[in-house]
């Protein structure tokens, strides 16, 4: 009987078992993170060469790829241009009966010796033109007259490890041969319905396609498997939570006298947007229901998420519960507290036990930075039952909220800002906070600071319900965004600052990111303030804000900025989130190319918060991208990793800055960000196990695949709760999500 191999089986086979691999190469592979046969089989190619075609030189058109059989007529070495790194290049003139062509080997001057005048190699490459000359750049060379005429997969090679693409090709071929039949855990009827290849066929086709048309079906099947594993994991998580849940039915419709949320909304200086109303309704529905809420609230910068979060928290409070808001950093927690305090005003909590029938709402901060005495009081206030003086209603903090000595008397709802840094363990810890002392599971609302594209949100946060705030408050004037590339552009930015301040408005200047500690960053911001005051804006009143300042000092500066005593706030990225000064109309971001899209969008969101027109200047001079093949450009055999790093970085920066110039839509920018940075940026810490999304894309294109995976996962879990009786899949999940989490999910 032919054995059928499962992925876990392949994961247990070390690559050293392959005959085609020497022990030295096995060690080199280990450095690339390739240990098992499974690692090798999932080391996917980044591109293919169709090496089946041979052509006459005269018949090649630009972009064509083919073998050509030629004779070398001239060969010379050209050293690298002065001041440039690299080994120089070989330049050949080759001919066949139909014509002639230039061949350039960048960084391979030795090709002149390998291919002397008169030699007759076969070359495979893509025809390009440069300065009107037809040429092949870094073609594949075959001198034996026996070229590999097939569709060849190209693998990312590693100079450092001394492993070439054709090494991978050889090893993977052996691995496929010897593996034989591969188990397919996808039920046949789903496979047919979705039009997917079998897993075994897909593995063959992705590495050794007979024809380029097989590549996409192969990718689709293997990508589907990645997404299915993810959805199974999320689905089991969802089910485990629901199964174990001891939820709270919150009071969402209290008597008019006890309606804290109503009072809160009434005292706001604005009316809620439709989107905010819808979000609050959805949340109220969840809160009233017996199962704990697990909801993701997405909204663009400035869409008013804080108000929604507060309405939810106050719903808990009006029923006698406590609420917690957790932020990823101390600075963000402090900012949240500030903006919550200003929205809450002097809101009173209905309390029949007092003479007035009400008492002030108690909101506290809990981070590792607050003084010990204050911390003790807050911790005591959290553990105090209702009616006790000093009892805390709402607490804002960092992960410090999850430490053991923090006990809640009656935690009803936790709001978590920026889920990407929040995993299963934290969620469990939070649940236990609620259960301690015989309580129930708190509801959970997750907010993202900037939107995540929908497909990605579905794939990664599939265990949460999704609500989007897809509307900004009315009356916002647009923000004009300018990428200031030249000295003249920069001068115009500072002119705008002067002009706006003269009109009574305010400006932010965000200092360059500095590598190193927060201290280093603070010092450089201090220096930048001095420079701006001396050389650039001597007539204006400047203030400084950075993360190293003490809380009270920060508040003084922010108050001064709000009132106008400080006209220009020079700051590090601490202004990124939460800072809210409607009179601010100019944002200048220095060295903007060093920031990511989401961060720039978030920073820009500090202006344009009123009816006043606003401006955002992104200061960044980027070195020109030299795209001429005359420079040391890589050839077709070089992996993308070989692109000169600086040029790649500046191309990405250019893309980011242009995107910001052209759009203020956070959902659109999130898609661009995903394209520029790849999936890792979103998966981040959320996926604890190995990063399993190698072929699946969270971009729009794979959305149907994400949806299909979700559907299949639900079907499988309905039939086999916890994948009981489906050992192949269960084992696979264990393999990919990590033992610990799998144990939790699979209840084994
Ligand atoms: P974000 O979603 O970026 O966290 P915030 O919650 O900080 O947005 O809100 C941005 C600004 O808009 C704040 O000044 C807030 O007070 C204000 N705001 C919120 N909702 C509304 C509304 N419905 N109408 C007018 N302004 C609003
Ligand atoms: Mg906010």
Short mmCIF file of C-alpha atoms in Angstrom, two decimals, residues 524-536 542 544 570:
data_model
loop_
_atom_site.label_atom_id
_atom_site.label_comp_id
_atom_site.label_asym_id
_atom_site.label_seq_id
_atom_site.Cartn_x
_atom_site.Cartn_y
_atom_site.Cartn_z
CA UNK A 524 16.35 65.33 19.89
CA UNK A 525 12.88 66.87 20.10
CA UNK A 526 14.24 69.40 22.58
CA UNK A 527 17.01 70.29 20.16
CA UNK A 528 14.58 70.57 17.30
CA UNK A 529 12.45 72.96 19.31
CA UNK A 530 15.49 75.16 19.92
CA UNK A 531 16.42 75.12 16.25
CA UNK A 532 12.91 76.01 15.10
CA UNK A 533 12.62 78.80 17.66
CA UNK A 534 15.99 80.25 16.68
CA UNK A 535 16.08 79.81 12.92
CA UNK A 536 12.63 79.16 11.55
CA UNK A 542 6.59 77.28 20.70
CA UNK A 544 7.32 71.00 23.60
CA UNK A 570 6.69 70.67 18.69
#
